[in-house]
């Protein structure tokens, strides 16, 4: 689950965020402890704590003294908004810049995306053999 080339504590934070997005962790649910994360990912507890601290700093988790970390109300919406913005920066902006170079309109780009999406949803057969 941990991939090289990216800080482990950031990956831990993203995995917790993924659980919030998919509903595994709902608002006000208790988040896994630092020790649980460290054992599950086989990492140093200090690294897991750094990932949790990142989420606290972002307002995704809150600490309840003596009890543990809990998902903050509205955390899912915050995570989705942050991820949408990052997606736009990483993919949409470069896509639009390249489309502009090619002389494609926004509608032309949308048509390309729809066509590719339909192909992905309904893969065509090639030489009589389904892919």
Coordinates of N, CA and C in Angstrom, one line a residue:
X1 N 0.8 -1.2 0.0 CA 0.0 0.0 0.0 C 0.9 1.3 0.0
X2 N 2.0 1.2 0.6 CA 2.9 2.3 0.6 C 3.8 2.3 -0.6
X3 N 3.9 3.4 -1.3 CA 4.7 3.4 -2.6 C 5.9 4.3 -2.3
X4 N 7.0 3.9 -3.0 CA 8.2 4.7 -2.9 C 8.1 6.0 -3.7
X5 N 8.9 6.9 -3.3 CA 9.0 8.2 -4.0 C 8.1 9.3 -3.4
X6 N 7.3 8.9 -2.4 CA 6.4 9.9 -1.8 C 6.6 9.7 -0.3
X7 N 6.5 10.8 0.4 CA 6.6 10.7 1.9 C 5.6 9.8 2.5
X8 N 6.0 8.9 3.4 CA 5.1 7.9 3.9 C 4.0 8.6 4.8
X9 N 4.3 9.6 5.5 CA 3.3 10.3 6.4 C 2.2 10.9 5.5
X10 N 2.6 11.4 4.3 CA 1.6 12.0 3.4 C 0.6 10.8 2.9
X11 N 1.2 9.7 2.6 CA 0.4 8.6 2.1 C -0.5 8.1 3.2
X12 N -0.1 8.1 4.5 CA -0.9 7.7 5.6 C -2.1 8.6 5.7
X13 N -1.8 9.9 5.6 CA -2.9 10.9 5.6 C -3.9 10.7 4.5
X14 N -3.4 10.4 3.3 CA -4.2 10.2 2.1 C -5.1 9.0 2.3
X15 N -4.5 7.9 2.9 CA -5.3 6.7 3.1 C -6.4 7.0 4.1
X16 N -6.2 7.8 5.1 CA -7.3 8.1 6.1 C -8.3 9.0 5.3
X17 N -7.8 9.9 4.5 CA -8.8 10.7 3.7 C -9.6 9.9 2.8
X18 N -9.0 8.9 2.2 CA -9.7 8.0 1.3 C -10.8 7.3 2.1
X19 N -10.6 6.9 3.3 CA -11.6 6.2 4.2 C -12.7 7.2 4.5
X20 N -12.4 8.4 4.6 CA -13.4 9.5 4.8 C -14.3 9.6 3.6
X21 N -13.6 9.7 2.4 CA -14.3 9.9 1.2 C -15.2 8.7 0.9
X22 N -14.8 7.5 1.1 CA -15.6 6.3 0.7 C -16.6 6.0 1.8
X23 N -16.6 6.7 2.9 CA -17.6 6.5 4.0 C -17.2 5.5 5.0
X24 N -16.0 4.9 4.9 CA -15.5 3.9 5.9 C -15.4 4.6 7.3
X25 N -14.9 5.9 7.2 CA -14.9 6.7 8.4 C -15.9 7.9 8.2
X26 N -16.9 7.9 9.0 CA -17.9 9.0 8.9 C -17.6 10.1 9.9
X27 N -18.3 11.2 9.7 CA -18.1 12.3 10.6 C -18.4 11.8 12.1
X28 N -17.5 12.3 12.9 CA -17.5 12.0 14.4 C -17.1 10.5 14.7
X29 N -16.7 9.7 13.7 CA -16.1 8.4 13.9 C -14.7 8.6 14.5
X30 N -14.3 7.6 15.3 CA -13.0 7.6 15.8 C -12.0 7.1 14.7
X31 N -11.0 7.8 14.5 CA -10.0 7.5 13.5 C -9.0 6.4 14.1
X32 N -8.4 5.7 13.2 CA -7.4 4.7 13.8 C -6.3 5.4 14.5
X33 N -5.8 4.8 15.6 CA -4.8 5.4 16.4 C -3.4 5.4 15.7
X34 N -2.5 6.1 16.2 CA -1.2 6.1 15.6 C -0.6 4.7 15.7
X35 N -0.7 4.1 16.8 CA -0.2 2.7 16.9 C -0.9 1.7 16.0
X36 N -2.2 1.9 15.8 CA -2.9 1.0 14.8 C -2.4 1.2 13.4
X37 N -2.2 2.5 13.0 CA -1.7 2.8 11.7 C -0.3 2.2 11.5
X38 N 0.6 2.4 12.6 CA 2.0 2.0 12.5 C 2.0 0.5 12.4
X39 N 1.2 -0.3 13.1 CA 1.2 -1.7 13.0 C 0.7 -2.2 11.6
X40 N -0.4 -1.6 11.2 CA -1.0 -2.0 9.9 C -0.1 -1.7 8.7
X41 N 0.6 -0.6 8.7 CA 1.5 -0.3 7.6 C 2.9 -0.7 7.8
X42 N 3.2 -1.2 9.0 CA 4.5 -1.6 9.4 C 5.5 -0.4 9.3
X43 N 5.2 0.6 9.9 CA 6.0 1.8 9.9 C 6.2 2.3 11.3
X44 N 7.1 3.3 11.5 CA 7.4 3.8 12.8 C 6.2 4.6 13.3
X45 N 5.8 4.5 14.5 CA 4.7 5.3 15.1 C 4.9 6.8 14.9
X46 N 6.1 7.3 14.9 CA 6.3 8.7 14.7 C 5.9 9.1 13.3
X47 N 6.1 8.3 12.3 CA 5.7 8.6 11.0 C 4.2 8.6 10.9
X48 N 3.5 7.6 11.5 CA 2.1 7.6 11.5 C 1.5 8.9 12.2
X49 N 2.2 9.2 13.3 CA 1.8 10.4 14.1 C 1.9 11.7 13.2
X50 N 2.9 11.7 12.4 CA 3.1 12.9 11.5 C 2.0 13.0 10.5
X51 N 1.5 11.8 10.0 CA 0.4 11.8 9.1 C -0.9 12.3 9.7
X52 N -1.1 11.8 11.0 CA -2.3 12.2 11.7 C -2.2 13.7 12.0
X53 N -1.1 14.2 12.4 CA -0.9 15.6 12.7 C -1.2 16.5 11.4
X54 N -0.9 16.0 10.3 CA -1.2 16.7 9.0 C -2.7 16.9 8.9
X55 N -3.4 15.8 9.2 CA -4.9 15.9 9.1 C -5.5 16.8 10.2
X56 N -4.9 16.8 11.3 CA -5.3 17.7 12.4 C -5.1 19.2 11.9
X57 N -4.0 19.4 11.4 CA -3.6 20.8 10.9 C -4.6 21.2 9.8
X58 N -5.1 20.3 9.0 CA -6.0 20.6 7.9 C -7.4 20.7 8.4
X59 N -7.7 20.3 9.6 CA -9.0 20.4 10.2 C -9.9 19.1 9.8
X60 N -9.2 18.1 9.4 CA -9.9 16.8 9.0 C -10.2 16.0 10.2
X61 N -9.2 15.9 11.1 CA -9.4 15.2 12.4 C -9.2 16.2 13.6
X62 N -9.9 15.8 14.7 CA -9.8 16.6 15.9 C -9.5 15.6 17.0
X63 N -8.7 16.1 18.0 CA -8.3 15.3 19.1 C -9.3 15.5 20.2
X64 N -9.7 14.4 20.8 CA -10.6 14.5 22.0 C -9.7 13.9 23.1
X65 N -9.3 14.8 24.0 CA -8.4 14.5 25.0 C -8.7 13.2 25.8
X66 N -7.8 12.3 25.8 CA -8.0 11.1 26.6 C -8.8 10.0 25.8
X67 N -9.3 10.4 24.6 CA -10.1 9.4 23.9 C -9.5 9.0 22.6
X68 N -9.0 10.0 21.8 CA -8.4 9.7 20.5 C -8.7 10.8 19.5
X69 N -8.5 10.4 18.3 CA -8.8 11.3 17.1 C -10.1 11.0 16.5
X70 N -10.8 12.0 16.1 CA -12.1 11.8 15.5 C -12.3 12.6 14.2
X71 N -13.1 12.1 13.3 CA -13.3 12.8 12.0 C -14.2 14.1 12.3
X72 N -13.7 15.2 11.9 CA -14.4 16.5 12.1 C -15.6 16.6 11.2
X73 N -16.7 17.1 11.7 CA -17.9 17.4 10.9 C -17.5 18.2 9.7
X74 N -17.9 17.8 8.5 CA -17.6 18.6 7.3 C -16.3 18.1 6.7
X75 N -15.6 17.2 7.3 CA -14.3 16.7 6.8 C -14.4 16.2 5.4
X76 N -15.4 15.4 5.1 CA -15.5 14.8 3.8 C -15.6 15.9 2.7
X77 N -16.4 16.9 2.9 CA -16.6 18.0 2.0 C -15.2 18.7 1.8
X78 N -14.5 18.9 2.9 CA -13.2 19.6 2.8 C -12.2 18.8 2.0
X79 N -12.2 17.5 2.2 CA -11.3 16.6 1.5 C -11.6 16.6 0.0
X80 N -12.9 16.4 -0.3 CA -13.3 16.4 -1.7 C -13.0 17.7 -2.4
X81 N -13.2 18.8 -1.8 CA -12.9 20.1 -2.4 C -11.4 20.3 -2.6
X82 N -10.6 19.8 -1.7 CA -9.1 19.9 -1.8 C -8.7 19.0 -3.0
X83 N -9.2 17.8 -3.0 CA -8.8 16.8 -4.1 C -9.3 17.3 -5.4
X84 N -10.5 17.9 -5.5 CA -11.0 18.4 -6.8 C -10.1 19.5 -7.3
X85 N -9.6 20.4 -6.4 CA -8.7 21.5 -6.8 C -7.4 20.9 -7.3
X86 N -6.9 19.9 -6.5 CA -5.6 19.3 -7.0 C -5.7 18.6 -8.3
X87 N -6.9 18.0 -8.5 CA -7.1 17.3 -9.8 C -7.2 18.3 -10.9
X88 N -7.8 19.4 -10.7 CA -7.9 20.5 -11.7 C -6.5 21.0 -12.0
X89 N -5.7 21.3 -11.0 CA -4.4 21.8 -11.2 C -3.5 20.8 -12.0
X90 N -3.6 19.5 -11.6 CA -2.7 18.5 -12.2 C -3.1 18.0 -13.6
X91 N -4.4 18.0 -13.8 CA -4.9 17.4 -15.1 C -5.7 18.3 -16.0
X92 N -6.6 19.1 -15.4 CA -7.5 19.9 -16.2 C -6.7 21.1 -16.9
X93 N -5.9 21.8 -16.0 CA -5.2 22.9 -16.6 C -4.3 22.5 -17.7
X94 N -3.4 21.4 -17.6 CA -2.6 21.0 -18.7 C -3.4 20.5 -19.9
X95 N -4.6 19.9 -19.6 CA -5.4 19.4 -20.7 C -5.9 20.6 -21.5
X96 N -6.4 21.7 -20.8 CA -6.9 22.8 -21.5 C -5.8 23.6 -22.3
X97 N -4.6 23.6 -21.7 CA -3.4 24.3 -22.4 C -3.1 23.5 -23.6
X98 N -3.1 22.2 -23.6 CA -2.8 21.4 -24.8 C -3.9 21.6 -25.8
X99 N -5.2 21.6 -25.4 CA -6.3 21.7 -26.3 C -6.2 23.1 -27.0
X100 N -5.8 24.1 -26.3 CA -5.7 25.4 -26.9 C -4.6 25.4 -28.0
X101 N -3.5 24.7 -27.7 CA -2.4 24.6 -28.8 C -3.0 23.9 -30.0
X102 N -3.8 22.9 -29.8 CA -4.4 22.1 -30.9 C -5.6 22.8 -31.6
X103 N -6.0 23.9 -31.0 CA -7.2 24.6 -31.6 C -8.5 23.9 -31.2
X104 N -8.5 23.1 -30.2 CA -9.8 22.5 -29.8 C -10.6 23.4 -28.9
X105 N -11.9 23.4 -29.1 CA -12.8 24.2 -28.3 C -13.0 23.4 -27.0
X106 N -13.7 24.0 -26.0 CA -14.1 23.3 -24.8 C -15.0 22.2 -25.2
X107 N -16.0 22.4 -26.1 CA -16.9 21.4 -26.5 C -16.2 20.3 -27.2
X108 N -15.1 20.6 -28.0 CA -14.3 19.6 -28.6 C -13.6 18.6 -27.6
X109 N -13.1 19.2 -26.6 CA -12.5 18.5 -25.5 C -13.5 17.6 -24.8
X110 N -14.7 18.1 -24.5 CA -15.8 17.4 -23.9 C -16.2 16.2 -24.8
X111 N -16.3 16.4 -26.1 CA -16.6 15.4 -27.0 C -15.6 14.2 -27.0
X112 N -14.3 14.6 -26.9 CA -13.2 13.6 -26.9 C -13.3 12.8 -25.6
X113 N -13.6 13.5 -24.5 CA -13.7 12.8 -23.2 C -14.9 11.8 -23.2
X114 N -16.0 12.3 -23.8 CA -17.2 11.4 -23.9 C -16.9 10.2 -24.7
X115 N -16.3 10.4 -25.8 CA -16.0 9.3 -26.7 C -15.1 8.3 -26.1
X116 N -14.0 8.8 -25.4 CA -13.1 7.9 -24.7 C -13.8 7.2 -23.5
X117 N -14.7 7.9 -22.8 CA -15.4 7.3 -21.7 C -16.3 6.2 -22.2
X118 N -17.0 6.4 -23.3 CA -17.8 5.3 -23.9 C -17.0 4.1 -24.3
X119 N -15.9 4.3 -24.9 CA -15.0 3.2 -25.2 C -14.6 2.4 -24.0
X120 N -14.2 3.2 -22.9 CA -13.8 2.5 -21.7 C -14.9 1.7 -21.0
X121 N -16.2 2.2 -21.1 CA -17.3 1.6 -20.5 C -17.8 0.4 -21.4
X122 N -17.6 0.4 -22.7 CA -18.0 -0.6 -23.6 C -16.9 -1.0 -24.5
X123 N -15.9 -1.7 -24.0 CA -14.7 -2.1 -24.9 C -15.2 -2.8 -26.1
X124 N -14.6 -2.4 -27.2 CA -14.9 -3.1 -28.5 C -14.1 -4.4 -28.6
X125 N -14.7 -5.3 -29.4 CA -13.9 -6.5 -29.6 C -12.9 -6.3 -30.7
X126 N -11.8 -7.0 -30.6 CA -10.8 -6.8 -31.6 C -10.5 -8.2 -32.2
X127 N -10.7 -8.3 -33.5 CA -10.5 -9.6 -34.3 C -11.3 -10.7 -33.7
X128 N -12.5 -10.4 -33.3 CA -13.4 -11.4 -32.8 C -13.2 -11.8 -31.3
X129 N -12.2 -11.3 -30.7 CA -11.9 -11.7 -29.3 C -12.2 -10.5 -28.4
X130 N -13.0 -10.7 -27.4 CA -13.3 -9.6 -26.5 C -12.0 -9.3 -25.6
X131 N -11.8 -8.0 -25.4 CA -10.7 -7.6 -24.6 C -11.0 -7.7 -23.1

